[in-house]
Structures are given as C-alpha cells and as structure tokens.
Amino acid sequence: MNGSSSKPGESVAAAIRAALLTAEPKAKVFAARDVARRWRMGELAWRFDAAMPERPAWPARPELLAPGQMPKRGKAGSERGRIALWHALAHIEFVAIDLALDMAGRFGAEMARDFVDDFLSVAADEAMHFALLDRKLASLGSYYGALPAHGGLWEAAHETRHDVRARLAVVPMVLEARGLDVTPATRDRVRAQGDEHGARILQRILEDEIRHVRFGTQHFVERCEAAGDAAEKSWKMLVKKHFRGALKPPFNDSARSAAGLSREFYAALASRTEAPLPNNH
Ligand SMILES: [Fe+2]
Ligand SMILES: [Fe+2]
C-alpha cells in the first residue's frame, strides 16, 4: 500500500486503474481517496493512456450471490438483522467506489475536466461512506465480508460501458436516485430502534448522495444539450434500453428535486408500474 508516493507524470487514468484493481477493502478506500487527493492537488496528468478493467478487483469475501439466493436478513431490529442491514449497505458503498472511479477513468477523456473533478470527489465520498459502515460493522462485532452480498451491482456499469450518457442515465440518475427514496425510511427506522449513531451515518450519506445525483444529472443534461437532444426524452429512452428493473414509487421528490431531477424525468417511466404513493417521508 504505497499509493501516496506519487510518481512524477503519472496519468490520471493509470492512477484510477490502479485503484480499481485494488481488491482489499481498506486498501481500496485508501487508493480511491489518494487518487482524488492527488488529482485535486494537480499531481496527476490529464492523460487517458490506461484502459479501465472490465471488472474491478474485489476481495474473496463477501461471497457474491444472485439476489434470489440471498439468505433472509433476520428479524429487523434483532442483532442479526442489524448486522445484515449494515453489511448490505457497506456492500453498496464498496461497489459505489468502483462505479465512481470507473466513471471518471472510462469517460474522462471525452468529457471536460470538471467531469473528472466531480466523479473523483464522488469516489472519495463513497470511500468515506464505506469506511463509516465498516466501522459500524466492527462496533457490532462483525466486518465486511462476514456475510454474502448482492452480486448484481456491477451489471449496470458493464451494460453501459460504451456510452457515457447511458452510464449517467442509469447509475447516478436511477440507482443512486433510488437511494434518495429509501434512505430516509431506513434512517427513521434505525433511529426508532435507538441507534442515533447509525441514523447520523445515514443522514450524512443521504446528503452526499443528493450531490452525487446532481453531478450525474448536470453532466447528462449538458451532454444532451451539446448534442441538441432533449434531455428528458433521451433519459427515458436510455433507461428503457439499459435498465431492466422498474422505477418504484414512492419517490423522495424533495431530495430528487434538490439533485436537479425533476418529476418530468421519472414520472412517465414510473407510471408504467403503478401510481405513485403519497410521499410520507
Ligand atoms: Fe455513497
Ligand atoms: Fe453515491
């Protein structure tokens, strides 16, 4: 783990690739934050001379399972249920580190510098989120890797690896936006169980995720406008083509609108499934 000794003239792509290919969780956290810091300090060159891996390196544990094979979480609020919840959230954040790194490294060359600024800052946030959740697991006597985890989280990235607009449409604007919808209820449930510390972690994650969705939406809209395309229409087309799940209401409309994601974007797609329920957060 010697990522802090930056080699002169190292390209931003080579540094990102090295972080993606770091498997051990604590080392990946360090590598992601280190790339973001070196980029911010101007220590990495604007060159995209290294290809991003098809799939990042991950540790041998957690065992990755198809969603249907995941064991039951245990009763909510039981010790087992709590560990399962924090473990599932830690896994989402762990994969999110790689999603942000891959976004910057794979598509940076065709985008402006602020795209790389934004998504490397997202990678640093995700690394911090993972570290907070890993520490939370430790406080419960567990650790990341102790349980199996959802094996499908990289699929959306793989599916959209040839098209920055498709990647932005699906990863920040569908998957991360989904986090805005579900996190307030999880935070409130955790708080109701007396875990104020856990509720504060989730509140911090929620606030950062609003920014991540906003970055995704901004770059998507800019890219559509530059091509003379209507952003909402393009988004709907790309989501239909590349995202197999449904957009499930209820939506957290206030967090989504703070992220620049107006109802015009998702209302039409959501109506394919069911009428939105009133927002009760
Ligand atoms: Fe996150
Ligand atoms: Fe995020």
XYZ file of N, CA and C and ligand atoms in Angstrom:
845
model
N 0.856 -1.190 0.000
C 0.000 0.000 0.000
C 0.890 1.237 0.000
N 1.383 1.635 -1.161
C 2.272 2.785 -1.197
C 1.768 3.847 -2.161
N 0.424 3.983 -2.234
C -0.189 4.891 -3.197
C 0.170 6.347 -2.989
N 0.659 6.724 -1.803
C 0.890 8.134 -1.561
C 2.202 8.617 -2.204
N 3.079 7.691 -2.589
C 4.310 8.114 -3.242
C 4.022 8.297 -4.719
N 3.521 9.497 -5.088
C 3.065 9.672 -6.468
C 4.263 9.796 -7.395
N 4.189 8.996 -8.468
C 5.292 9.034 -9.440
C 5.105 10.268 -10.308
N 6.157 10.994 -10.609
C 6.002 12.194 -11.426
C 5.435 11.830 -12.794
N 4.492 12.624 -13.257
C 3.958 12.415 -14.589
C 2.969 11.273 -14.696
N 2.590 10.674 -13.568
C 1.615 9.590 -13.649
C 0.304 10.142 -14.202
N -0.349 9.367 -15.077
C -1.601 9.849 -15.660
C -2.752 9.586 -14.703
N -3.793 10.406 -14.849
C -4.971 10.204 -14.005
C -5.586 8.832 -14.301
N -5.562 8.408 -15.570
C -6.158 7.107 -15.912
C -5.392 5.966 -15.259
N -4.066 6.046 -15.248
C -3.271 4.963 -14.641
C -3.539 4.887 -13.139
N -3.665 6.048 -12.501
C -3.921 6.059 -11.051
C -5.311 5.496 -10.746
N -6.298 5.837 -11.579
C -7.660 5.325 -11.375
C -7.681 3.814 -11.597
N -7.016 3.379 -12.657
C -6.972 1.941 -12.952
C -6.363 1.164 -11.768
N -5.303 1.707 -11.197
C -4.650 1.025 -10.067
C -5.611 0.916 -8.883
N -6.409 1.958 -8.649
C -7.375 1.905 -7.535
C -8.472 0.878 -7.828
N -8.935 0.831 -9.082
C -9.958 -0.167 -9.451
C -9.425 -1.581 -9.259
N -8.145 -1.761 -9.503
C -7.562 -3.112 -9.422
C -7.052 -3.436 -8.019
N -7.368 -2.597 -7.049
C -7.038 -2.883 -5.653
C -8.218 -3.633 -5.038
N -7.987 -4.828 -4.525
C -9.095 -5.678 -4.060
C -9.397 -5.493 -2.580
N -8.388 -5.408 -1.770
C -8.601 -5.428 -0.312
C -9.331 -4.142 0.087
N -10.450 -4.270 0.837
C -11.304 -3.099 1.074
C -10.586 -1.874 1.655
N -9.797 -2.065 2.714
C -9.149 -0.878 3.311
C -8.156 -0.256 2.325
N -7.487 -1.096 1.552
C -6.530 -0.591 0.558
C -7.263 0.139 -0.564
N -8.457 -0.354 -0.945
C -9.220 0.351 -1.990
C -9.694 1.713 -1.487
N -10.148 1.763 -0.243
C -10.559 3.041 0.350
C -9.393 4.023 0.298
N -8.229 3.548 0.724
C -7.043 4.408 0.718
C -6.724 4.857 -0.709
N -6.738 3.917 -1.647
C -6.364 4.229 -3.035
C -7.333 5.235 -3.652
N -8.632 5.065 -3.411
C -9.631 5.972 -4.002
C -9.451 7.384 -3.450
N -9.272 7.484 -2.135
C -9.118 8.814 -1.536
C -7.803 9.449 -1.997
N -6.799 8.609 -2.168
C -5.487 9.103 -2.594
C -5.532 9.620 -4.043
N -6.215 8.904 -4.929
C -6.349 9.389 -6.316
C -7.068 10.732 -6.316
N -8.171 10.812 -5.549
C -8.949 12.056 -5.520
C -8.088 13.208 -5.005
N -7.302 12.930 -3.957
C -6.449 13.982 -3.384
C -5.361 14.395 -4.370
N -4.697 13.437 -4.998
C -3.623 13.789 -5.940
C -4.160 14.550 -7.142
N -5.371 14.172 -7.593
C -5.988 14.903 -8.717
C -6.259 16.350 -8.317
N -6.841 16.513 -7.120
C -7.163 17.853 -6.625
C -5.912 18.719 -6.496
N -4.798 18.088 -6.092
C -3.542 18.817 -5.897
C -2.794 19.051 -7.215
N -3.324 18.570 -8.320
C -2.648 18.759 -9.599
C -1.459 17.835 -9.795
N -1.420 16.718 -9.068
C -0.269 15.809 -9.154
C -0.442 14.720 -10.219
N -1.609 14.674 -10.861
C -1.839 13.651 -11.890
C -2.058 14.335 -13.234
N -1.482 13.754 -14.277
C -1.554 14.380 -15.598
C -2.865 14.012 -16.299
N -3.383 14.957 -17.063
C -4.616 14.743 -17.860
C -4.267 13.870 -19.066
N -4.158 12.576 -18.802
C -3.910 11.627 -19.885
C -4.728 10.378 -19.627
N -5.308 9.837 -20.687
C -6.137 8.634 -20.571
C -5.484 7.526 -21.384
N -4.329 7.117 -20.888
C -3.480 6.158 -21.604
C -3.544 4.773 -20.967
N -4.505 4.559 -20.065
C -4.665 3.237 -19.441
C -6.140 2.864 -19.537
N -6.412 1.622 -19.962
C -7.803 1.185 -20.108
C -8.354 0.773 -18.749
N -9.640 1.014 -18.549
C -10.279 0.565 -17.311
C -10.562 -0.936 -17.418
N -10.422 -1.675 -16.312
C -10.683 -3.122 -16.376
C -12.170 -3.402 -16.641
N -12.450 -4.534 -17.287
C -13.846 -4.967 -17.498
C -14.583 -5.050 -16.166
N -13.863 -5.560 -15.171
C -14.440 -5.713 -13.838
C -13.356 -5.333 -12.843
N -13.697 -4.540 -11.820
C -12.678 -4.168 -10.828
C -12.244 -5.391 -10.013
N -11.182 -5.245 -9.248
C -10.765 -6.309 -8.331
C -11.553 -6.173 -7.024
N -12.032 -7.315 -6.544
C -12.788 -7.351 -5.289
C -12.187 -8.416 -4.392
N -12.422 -8.322 -3.089
C -11.854 -9.325 -2.171
C -12.552 -10.679 -2.321
N -11.932 -11.737 -1.832
C -12.515 -13.086 -1.905
C -13.832 -13.145 -1.126
N -13.937 -12.362 -0.068
C -15.178 -12.251 0.689
C -15.581 -10.793 0.714
N -16.848 -10.437 0.620
C -18.017 -11.302 0.671
C -18.196 -12.187 -0.557
N -18.821 -13.337 -0.301
C -19.281 -14.192 -1.382
C -20.413 -13.450 -2.098
N -20.365 -13.417 -3.443
C -21.385 -12.685 -4.197
C -22.452 -13.649 -4.698
N -23.710 -13.339 -4.395
C -24.824 -14.218 -4.758
C -25.827 -13.475 -5.630
N -26.556 -14.239 -6.443
C -27.683 -13.647 -7.179
C -28.725 -13.223 -6.148
N -29.464 -12.125 -6.446
C -30.413 -11.610 -5.454
C -31.360 -12.683 -4.905
N -31.831 -13.584 -5.735
C -32.751 -14.627 -5.278
C -32.121 -15.632 -4.324
N -30.801 -15.691 -4.293
C -30.120 -16.663 -3.416
C -29.750 -16.071 -2.068
N -30.004 -14.781 -1.882
C -29.591 -14.143 -0.632
C -30.381 -14.720 0.548
N -29.677 -15.080 1.644
C -30.398 -15.592 2.813
C -31.249 -14.496 3.439
N -32.273 -14.901 4.174
C -33.129 -13.928 4.868
C -32.283 -13.121 5.840
N -32.669 -11.834 5.987
C -31.861 -10.949 6.825
C -32.023 -11.179 8.314
N -33.001 -11.906 8.746
C -33.258 -11.999 10.184
C -34.198 -10.873 10.571
N -34.821 -11.023 11.732
C -35.833 -10.043 12.132
C -35.237 -8.645 12.243
N -35.955 -7.653 11.672
C -35.490 -6.266 11.777
C -35.327 -5.915 13.246
N -34.221 -5.292 13.601
C -34.008 -4.886 14.987
C -33.304 -5.949 15.815
N -33.337 -7.224 15.377
C -32.544 -8.237 16.068
C -31.081 -7.968 15.749
N -30.189 -8.501 16.565
C -28.743 -8.300 16.329
C -28.378 -8.775 14.929
N -28.896 -9.939 14.544
C -28.580 -10.494 13.232
C -29.128 -9.602 12.112
N -30.351 -9.123 12.319
C -30.977 -8.255 11.317
C -30.209 -6.951 11.159
N -29.716 -6.399 12.280
C -28.973 -5.139 12.204
C -27.655 -5.339 11.455
N -26.939 -6.405 11.781
C -25.673 -6.661 11.078
C -25.936 -6.850 9.579
N -27.005 -7.566 9.244
C -27.316 -7.793 7.821
C -27.607 -6.480 7.106
N -28.313 -5.572 7.771
C -28.618 -4.269 7.165
C -27.325 -3.481 6.896
N -26.455 -3.358 7.915
C -25.234 -2.555 7.729
C -24.292 -3.223 6.733
N -24.325 -4.547 6.698
C -23.466 -5.255 5.742
C -23.936 -4.993 4.316
N -25.248 -5.035 4.098
C -25.788 -4.780 2.749
C -25.463 -3.345 2.314
N -25.577 -2.395 3.256
C -25.272 -1.002 2.916
C -23.777 -0.827 2.643
N -22.935 -1.507 3.427
C -21.486 -1.418 3.205
C -21.137 -1.939 1.809
N -21.797 -2.993 1.399
C -21.509 -3.549 0.069
C -21.887 -2.561 -1.037
N -23.036 -1.920 -0.883
C -23.453 -0.918 -1.884
C -22.403 0.186 -1.982
N -21.904 0.651 -0.852
C -20.901 1.727 -0.868
C -19.569 1.237 -1.430
N -19.238 -0.020 -1.137
C -17.981 -0.567 -1.664
C -18.012 -0.572 -3.195
N -19.103 -1.056 -3.763
C -19.221 -1.081 -5.230
C -19.315 0.354 -5.774
N -19.921 1.245 -5.002
C -20.045 2.647 -5.445
C -18.672 3.307 -5.616
N -17.685 2.898 -4.822
C -16.314 3.435 -5.001
C -15.867 3.135 -6.434
N -16.021 1.874 -6.839
C -15.584 1.479 -8.181
C -16.433 2.127 -9.272
N -17.729 2.284 -9.018
C -18.595 2.927 -10.023
C -18.121 4.358 -10.297
N -17.758 5.085 -9.249
C -17.322 6.476 -9.443
C -15.944 6.524 -10.109
N -15.039 5.638 -9.683
C -13.708 5.599 -10.307
C -13.822 5.272 -11.790
N -14.638 4.269 -12.100
C -14.783 3.838 -13.492
C -15.404 4.949 -14.346
N -16.363 5.677 -13.764
C -16.982 6.792 -14.495
C -15.907 7.794 -14.918
N -15.052 8.187 -13.962
C -14.025 9.195 -14.254
C -12.972 8.651 -15.219
N -12.538 7.411 -15.007
C -11.433 6.873 -15.796
C -11.834 6.434 -17.188
N -13.048 5.928 -17.319
C -13.506 5.402 -18.608
C -13.965 6.513 -19.543
N -14.632 7.537 -18.972
C -15.262 8.547 -19.825
C -14.603 9.926 -19.730
N -13.612 10.052 -18.839
C -12.980 11.365 -18.636
C -12.452 11.974 -19.923
N -11.845 11.143 -20.769
C -11.184 11.654 -21.978
C -12.145 12.393 -22.903
N -13.396 11.967 -22.943
C -14.349 12.606 -23.863
C -15.154 13.710 -23.172
N -14.887 13.945 -21.887
C -15.656 14.943 -21.141
C -14.706 16.079 -20.740
N -15.276 17.106 -20.105
C -14.428 18.225 -19.664
C -13.804 17.881 -18.314
N -12.844 18.706 -17.930
C -12.105 18.472 -16.697
C -13.022 18.398 -15.467
N -14.090 19.198 -15.443
C -14.943 19.196 -14.238
C -15.683 17.867 -14.059
N -15.818 17.103 -15.121
C -16.404 15.763 -15.002
C -15.501 14.880 -14.125
N -14.207 14.949 -14.401
C -13.251 14.161 -13.601
C -13.183 14.709 -12.174
N -13.178 16.037 -12.033
C -13.217 16.639 -10.681
C -14.401 16.074 -9.898
N -15.573 16.107 -10.528
C -16.797 15.720 -9.824
C -16.777 14.240 -9.451
N -16.449 13.367 -10.403
C -16.579 11.940 -10.096
C -15.429 11.415 -9.240
N -14.276 12.074 -9.248
C -13.252 11.657 -8.274
C -13.624 12.136 -6.876
N -14.318 13.255 -6.782
C -14.793 13.654 -5.448
C -15.890 12.695 -4.975
N -16.702 12.189 -5.910
C -17.697 11.173 -5.542
C -16.983 9.904 -5.049
N -15.933 9.491 -5.746
C -15.201 8.286 -5.326
C -14.675 8.446 -3.896
N -14.180 9.641 -3.577
C -13.678 9.885 -2.212
C -14.819 9.820 -1.201
N -15.991 10.369 -1.557
C -17.169 10.275 -0.663
C -17.556 8.818 -0.437
N -17.600 8.036 -1.525
C -18.048 6.642 -1.394
C -17.071 5.867 -0.513
N -15.774 6.183 -0.665
C -14.771 5.513 0.170
C -15.012 5.855 1.644
N -15.358 7.121 1.910
C -15.659 7.525 3.287
C -16.924 6.838 3.786
N -17.961 6.756 2.935
C -19.192 6.061 3.348
C -18.888 4.610 3.702
N -18.108 3.957 2.851
C -17.772 2.560 3.136
C -17.027 2.460 4.465
N -16.074 3.361 4.691
C -15.279 3.307 5.924
C -16.171 3.483 7.156
N -17.157 4.396 7.068
C -18.079 4.603 8.198
C -18.885 3.336 8.484
N -19.330 2.668 7.411
C -20.169 1.475 7.587
C -19.340 0.280 8.046
N -18.106 0.206 7.575
C -17.209 -0.864 8.004
C -16.918 -0.720 9.506
N -16.747 0.516 9.944
C -16.531 0.779 11.372
C -17.799 0.439 12.172
N -18.949 0.741 11.577
C -20.220 0.407 12.228
C -20.325 -1.109 12.417
N -19.958 -1.850 11.370
C -19.977 -3.320 11.474
C -19.029 -3.783 12.581
N -17.865 -3.159 12.673
C -16.900 -3.542 13.714
C -17.490 -3.300 15.100
N -18.240 -2.201 15.252
C -18.833 -1.899 16.563
C -19.897 -2.931 16.938
N -20.401 -3.662 15.936
C -21.391 -4.723 16.195
C -20.715 -6.097 16.227
N -19.394 -6.106 16.218
C -18.657 -7.377 16.298
C -18.585 -8.097 14.963
N -18.836 -7.396 13.853
C -18.790 -8.039 12.544
C -17.792 -7.314 11.640
N -17.831 -7.612 10.368
C -16.900 -6.980 9.423
C -17.435 -7.195 8.016
N -16.968 -6.361 7.072
C -17.366 -6.509 5.672
C -16.739 -7.794 5.115
N -17.599 -8.664 4.589
C -17.125 -9.965 4.126
C -17.660 -11.101 4.995
N -18.233 -10.755 6.142
C -18.744 -11.793 7.051
C -19.996 -12.475 6.489
N -20.735 -11.771 5.639
C -21.986 -12.300 5.081
C -21.893 -12.291 3.557
N -22.721 -13.069 2.878
C -22.773 -12.945 1.414
C -23.373 -11.598 1.013
N -23.147 -11.204 -0.233
C -23.635 -9.899 -0.692
C -24.200 -10.022 -2.105
N -24.950 -8.994 -2.479
C -25.647 -8.913 -3.768
C -24.614 -8.870 -4.909
N -24.683 -9.855 -5.782
C -23.679 -9.957 -6.839
C -23.987 -9.173 -8.100
N -25.118 -8.460 -8.141
C -25.532 -7.843 -9.404
C -25.218 -6.363 -9.536
N -24.487 -5.794 -8.553
C -24.377 -4.330 -8.537
C -23.480 -3.762 -9.643
N -22.618 -4.596 -10.217
C -21.744 -4.092 -11.287
C -22.404 -4.184 -12.663
N -23.514 -4.933 -12.732
C -24.151 -5.198 -14.028
C -24.500 -3.926 -14.797
N -25.053 -2.946 -14.089
C -25.472 -1.710 -14.765
C -24.266 -1.000 -15.372
N -23.123 -1.087 -14.685
C -21.913 -0.446 -15.208
C -21.434 -1.181 -16.451
N -21.452 -2.487 -16.387
C -20.985 -3.286 -17.514
C -21.863 -3.036 -18.745
N -23.148 -3.026 -18.500
C -24.144 -2.833 -19.556
C -23.981 -1.477 -20.264
N -23.462 -0.489 -19.563
C -23.381 0.871 -20.112
C -21.934 1.309 -20.335
N -21.023 0.344 -20.514
C -19.596 0.689 -20.564
C -19.179 1.401 -21.843
N -20.056 1.432 -22.872
C -19.664 2.062 -24.136
C -20.308 3.422 -24.357
N -21.056 3.931 -23.369
C -21.847 5.128 -23.637
C -21.997 5.955 -22.360
N -21.336 7.100 -22.332
C -21.360 7.910 -21.106
C -22.773 8.361 -20.756
N -23.574 8.650 -21.777
C -24.935 9.094 -21.458
C -25.756 7.968 -20.839
N -25.590 6.748 -21.365
C -26.304 5.606 -20.786
C -25.835 5.365 -19.350
N -24.501 5.486 -19.126
C -23.968 5.290 -17.774
C -24.544 6.314 -16.798
N -24.560 7.593 -17.213
C -25.095 8.643 -16.327
C -26.590 8.430 -16.094
N -27.314 8.041 -17.145
C -28.767 7.855 -17.032
C -29.093 6.760 -16.022
N -28.281 5.672 -16.014
C -28.632 4.526 -15.176
C -27.978 4.596 -13.795
N -26.680 4.909 -13.737
C -26.017 4.786 -12.425
C -26.383 5.939 -11.479
N -25.995 7.186 -11.750
C -26.441 8.201 -10.776
C -27.942 8.476 -10.825
N -28.528 8.513 -12.040
C -29.891 9.045 -12.147
C -30.974 8.016 -11.862
N -30.639 6.711 -11.876
C -31.621 5.701 -11.445
C -31.167 5.058 -10.134
N -29.974 4.476 -10.112
C -29.585 3.688 -8.942
C -29.301 4.568 -7.728
N -28.490 5.606 -7.900
C -28.214 6.460 -6.745
C -29.463 7.255 -6.356
N -30.280 7.635 -7.329
C -31.519 8.357 -7.012
C -32.458 7.466 -6.192
N -32.404 6.166 -6.443
C -33.202 5.212 -5.660
C -32.785 5.267 -4.184
N -31.502 5.458 -3.945
C -31.012 5.615 -2.570
C -31.664 6.808 -1.879
N -31.911 7.880 -2.628
C -32.564 9.052 -2.029
C -33.975 8.705 -1.572
N -34.641 7.804 -2.303
C -36.013 7.424 -1.951
C -36.056 6.553 -0.689
N -35.121 5.629 -0.562
C -35.242 4.620 0.510
C -34.479 4.986 1.787
N -33.452 5.838 1.676
C -32.617 6.100 2.860
C -33.369 6.789 4.009
N -34.261 7.769 3.736
C -34.940 8.400 4.880
C -35.726 7.404 5.744
N -36.398 6.437 5.103
C -37.171 5.465 5.881
C -36.241 4.565 6.701
N -35.113 4.162 6.110
C -34.146 3.339 6.847
C -33.591 4.132 8.033
N -33.228 5.391 7.780
C -32.707 6.254 8.857
C -33.716 6.362 10.006
N -34.996 6.562 9.660
C -36.010 6.723 10.706
C -36.214 5.429 11.490
N -36.136 4.294 10.784
C -36.303 3.004 11.456
C -35.136 2.748 12.414
N -33.922 3.052 11.950
C -32.728 2.869 12.776
C -32.814 3.761 14.022
N -33.279 4.991 13.821
C -33.419 5.919 14.949
C -34.480 5.417 15.922
N -35.586 4.898 15.384
C -36.661 4.389 16.244
C -36.189 3.192 17.069
N -35.183 2.474 16.567
C -34.619 1.345 17.323
C -33.587 1.818 18.342
N -33.398 3.143 18.449
C -32.494 3.690 19.455
C -31.063 3.856 18.989
N -30.813 3.687 17.691
C -29.438 3.785 17.189
C -29.222 5.161 16.561
N -28.969 6.149 17.410
C -28.797 7.520 16.930
C -27.527 7.654 16.079
N -26.489 6.943 16.472
C -25.230 6.975 15.719
C -25.444 6.463 14.291
N -26.171 5.347 14.163
C -26.475 4.800 12.839
C -27.317 5.764 12.019
N -28.285 6.423 12.679
C -29.152 7.375 11.970
C -28.320 8.543 11.434
N -27.319 8.971 12.218
C -26.481 10.088 11.757
C -25.628 9.697 10.552
N -25.134 8.471 10.544
C -24.371 7.998 9.368
C -25.266 8.049 8.131
N -26.498 7.566 8.268
C -27.394 7.522 7.102
C -27.775 8.927 6.642
N -27.916 9.855 7.574
C -28.221 11.235 7.198
C -27.063 11.835 6.394
N -25.846 11.571 6.844
C -24.684 12.093 6.122
C -24.622 11.498 4.713
N -24.847 10.185 4.615
C -24.827 9.534 3.300
C -25.900 10.152 2.401
N -27.088 10.340 2.950
C -28.195 10.918 2.161
C -27.797 12.279 1.586
N -27.192 13.126 2.433
C -26.814 14.465 1.962
C -25.769 14.387 0.850
N -24.785 13.510 1.016
C -23.766 13.361 -0.038
C -24.380 12.799 -1.316
N -25.311 11.864 -1.182
C -25.885 11.231 -2.372
C -26.704 12.216 -3.207
N -27.297 13.208 -2.540
C -28.019 14.243 -3.306
C -27.031 14.923 -4.264
N -25.827 15.195 -3.748
C -24.793 15.822 -4.588
C -24.379 14.893 -5.735
N -24.270 13.591 -5.450
C -23.851 12.650 -6.497
C -24.886 12.600 -7.619
N -26.162 12.568 -7.240
C -27.214 12.533 -8.261
C -27.194 13.842 -9.049
N -26.912 14.932 -8.337
C -26.870 16.229 -9.023
C -25.737 16.266 -10.061
N -24.567 15.764 -9.692
C -23.464 15.699 -10.667
C -23.890 14.891 -11.894
N -24.485 13.737 -11.648
C -24.892 12.875 -12.756
C -25.875 13.579 -13.669
N -26.874 14.222 -13.047
C -27.912 14.894 -13.831
C -27.313 16.060 -14.626
N -26.468 16.860 -13.959
C -25.856 18.013 -14.643
C -25.061 17.585 -15.879
N -24.207 16.596 -15.707
C -23.373 16.190 -16.844
C -24.217 15.545 -17.939
N -25.260 14.828 -17.528
C -26.147 14.223 -18.525
C -26.844 15.313 -19.342
N -27.409 16.282 -18.652
C -28.148 17.348 -19.339
C -27.206 18.145 -20.252
N -26.009 18.472 -19.755
C -25.041 19.219 -20.572
C -24.701 18.467 -21.853
N -24.483 17.182 -21.675
C -24.101 16.348 -22.814
C -25.241 16.276 -23.850
N -26.487 16.171 -23.361
C -27.635 16.145 -24.276
C -27.762 17.478 -24.999
N -27.615 18.565 -24.236
C -27.766 19.881 -24.861
C -26.704 20.106 -25.927
N -25.484 19.666 -25.649
C -24.397 19.831 -26.628
C -24.714 19.068 -27.913
N -25.446 17.957 -27.792
C -25.784 17.160 -28.972
C -27.111 17.608 -29.594
N -27.756 18.611 -28.976
C -29.034 19.088 -29.496
C -30.202 18.145 -29.210
N -30.070 17.302 -28.181
C -31.143 16.363 -27.833
C -31.903 16.846 -26.599
N -33.172 16.494 -26.530
C -33.971 16.816 -25.348
C -33.584 15.838 -24.236
N -33.143 16.393 -23.088
C -32.581 15.555 -22.028
C -33.594 14.539 -21.482
N -34.822 14.990 -21.224
C -35.776 14.069 -20.588
C -36.129 12.915 -21.512
N -36.292 13.247 -22.787
C -36.630 12.209 -23.759
C -35.473 11.204 -23.908
N -34.260 11.725 -24.000
C -33.097 10.841 -24.134
C -32.971 9.945 -22.903
N -33.199 10.533 -21.731
C -33.066 9.763 -20.492
C -34.050 8.593 -20.489
N -35.298 8.871 -20.850
C -36.312 7.808 -20.852
C -35.917 6.684 -21.803
N -35.443 7.064 -22.977
C -35.032 6.043 -23.961
C -33.904 5.176 -23.420
N -32.899 5.834 -22.832
C -31.717 5.106 -22.347
C -32.070 4.201 -21.170
N -32.944 4.684 -20.293
C -33.317 3.865 -19.131
C -34.106 2.644 -19.597
N -35.014 2.848 -20.533
C -35.781 1.699 -21.048
C -34.863 0.670 -21.670
N -33.836 1.152 -22.364
C -32.948 0.244 -23.077
C -31.982 -0.481 -22.138
N -31.497 0.206 -21.118
C -30.375 -0.342 -20.335
C -30.725 -0.745 -18.912
N -31.911 -0.441 -18.448
C -32.239 -0.759 -17.054
C -33.437 -1.683 -17.026
N -33.211 -2.865 -16.472
C -34.266 -3.882 -16.529
C -35.309 -3.749 -15.439
N -34.941 -3.167 -14.306
C -35.904 -3.061 -13.201
C -36.952 -1.992 -13.467
N -37.856 -1.824 -12.521
C -38.863 -0.771 -12.631
C -38.488 0.369 -11.690
N -38.913 1.572 -12.025
C -38.733 2.696 -11.106
C -39.891 2.651 -10.123
N -39.551 2.413 -8.866
C -40.608 2.136 -7.889
C -40.939 3.338 -7.020
N -42.159 3.831 -7.109
C -42.588 4.843 -6.151
C -42.772 4.193 -4.773
N -42.895 4.928 -3.679
C -42.902 6.389 -3.632
C -41.521 6.995 -3.837
N -41.499 8.188 -4.460
C -40.258 8.910 -4.679
C -40.073 9.980 -3.600
N -38.819 10.239 -3.287
C -38.497 11.341 -2.386
C -38.355 12.591 -3.271
N -39.495 13.199 -3.562
C -39.494 14.293 -4.545
C -38.613 15.461 -4.117
N -38.560 15.745 -2.808
C -37.781 16.933 -2.403
C -36.286 16.666 -2.580
N -35.811 15.469 -2.207
C -34.383 15.172 -2.394
C -34.059 15.086 -3.878
N -34.948 14.490 -4.652
C -34.711 14.387 -6.090
C -34.658 15.771 -6.735
N -35.553 16.664 -6.309
C -35.527 17.975 -6.963
C -34.297 18.757 -6.501
N -33.830 18.541 -5.255
C -32.569 19.167 -4.820
C -31.399 18.663 -5.664
N -31.535 17.469 -6.212
C -30.483 16.894 -7.058
C -30.675 17.259 -8.532
N -31.682 18.090 -8.823
C -31.898 18.521 -10.200
C -32.718 17.549 -11.022
N -33.258 16.529 -10.344
C -34.018 15.502 -11.058
C -35.501 15.852 -10.922
N -36.020 16.552 -11.915
C -37.408 16.995 -11.828
C -38.346 15.827 -12.104
N -39.586 15.977 -11.689
C -40.582 14.907 -11.896
C -40.756 14.589 -13.378
N -40.493 15.591 -14.238
C -40.634 15.333 -15.682
C -39.759 14.156 -16.105
N -38.614 13.981 -15.417
C -37.735 12.883 -15.790
C -38.370 11.528 -15.509
N -38.865 11.353 -14.277
C -39.204 9.990 -13.884
C -40.693 9.678 -13.823
N -41.546 10.701 -13.879
C -42.978 10.441 -13.737
C -43.486 9.509 -14.836
N -43.086 9.747 -16.065
C -43.610 8.944 -17.176
C -43.180 7.485 -17.053
N -41.940 7.253 -16.636
C -41.470 5.871 -16.500
C -42.125 5.185 -15.314
N -42.320 5.931 -14.238
C -42.920 5.341 -13.042
C -44.346 4.919 -13.323
N -45.033 5.688 -14.168
C -46.440 5.370 -14.417
C -46.577 4.052 -15.162
N -45.467 3.536 -15.671
C -45.540 2.217 -16.298
C -45.807 1.137 -15.255
N -45.469 1.397 -13.993
C -45.592 0.362 -12.980
C -46.852 0.555 -12.140
N -46.924 1.633 -11.410
C -48.108 1.872 -10.587
C -48.161 3.354 -10.270
N -49.312 3.811 -9.825
C -49.437 5.225 -9.488
C -48.569 5.516 -8.280
N -47.844 6.662 -8.287
C -47.020 6.995 -7.127
C -47.862 7.122 -5.860
N -47.311 6.612 -4.760
C -47.999 6.784 -3.473
C -47.630 8.166 -2.944
N -48.453 8.706 -2.054
C -48.076 9.991 -1.479
C -46.740 9.855 -0.749
N -45.918 10.872 -0.850
C -44.603 10.815 -0.210
C -44.786 11.023 1.283
N -44.395 10.025 2.072
C -44.653 10.111 3.506
C -43.396 10.328 4.336
N -42.298 10.754 3.687
C -41.093 10.999 4.499
C -41.190 12.341 5.176
Fe -22.397 6.531 -1.055
Fe -23.096 7.969 -4.307
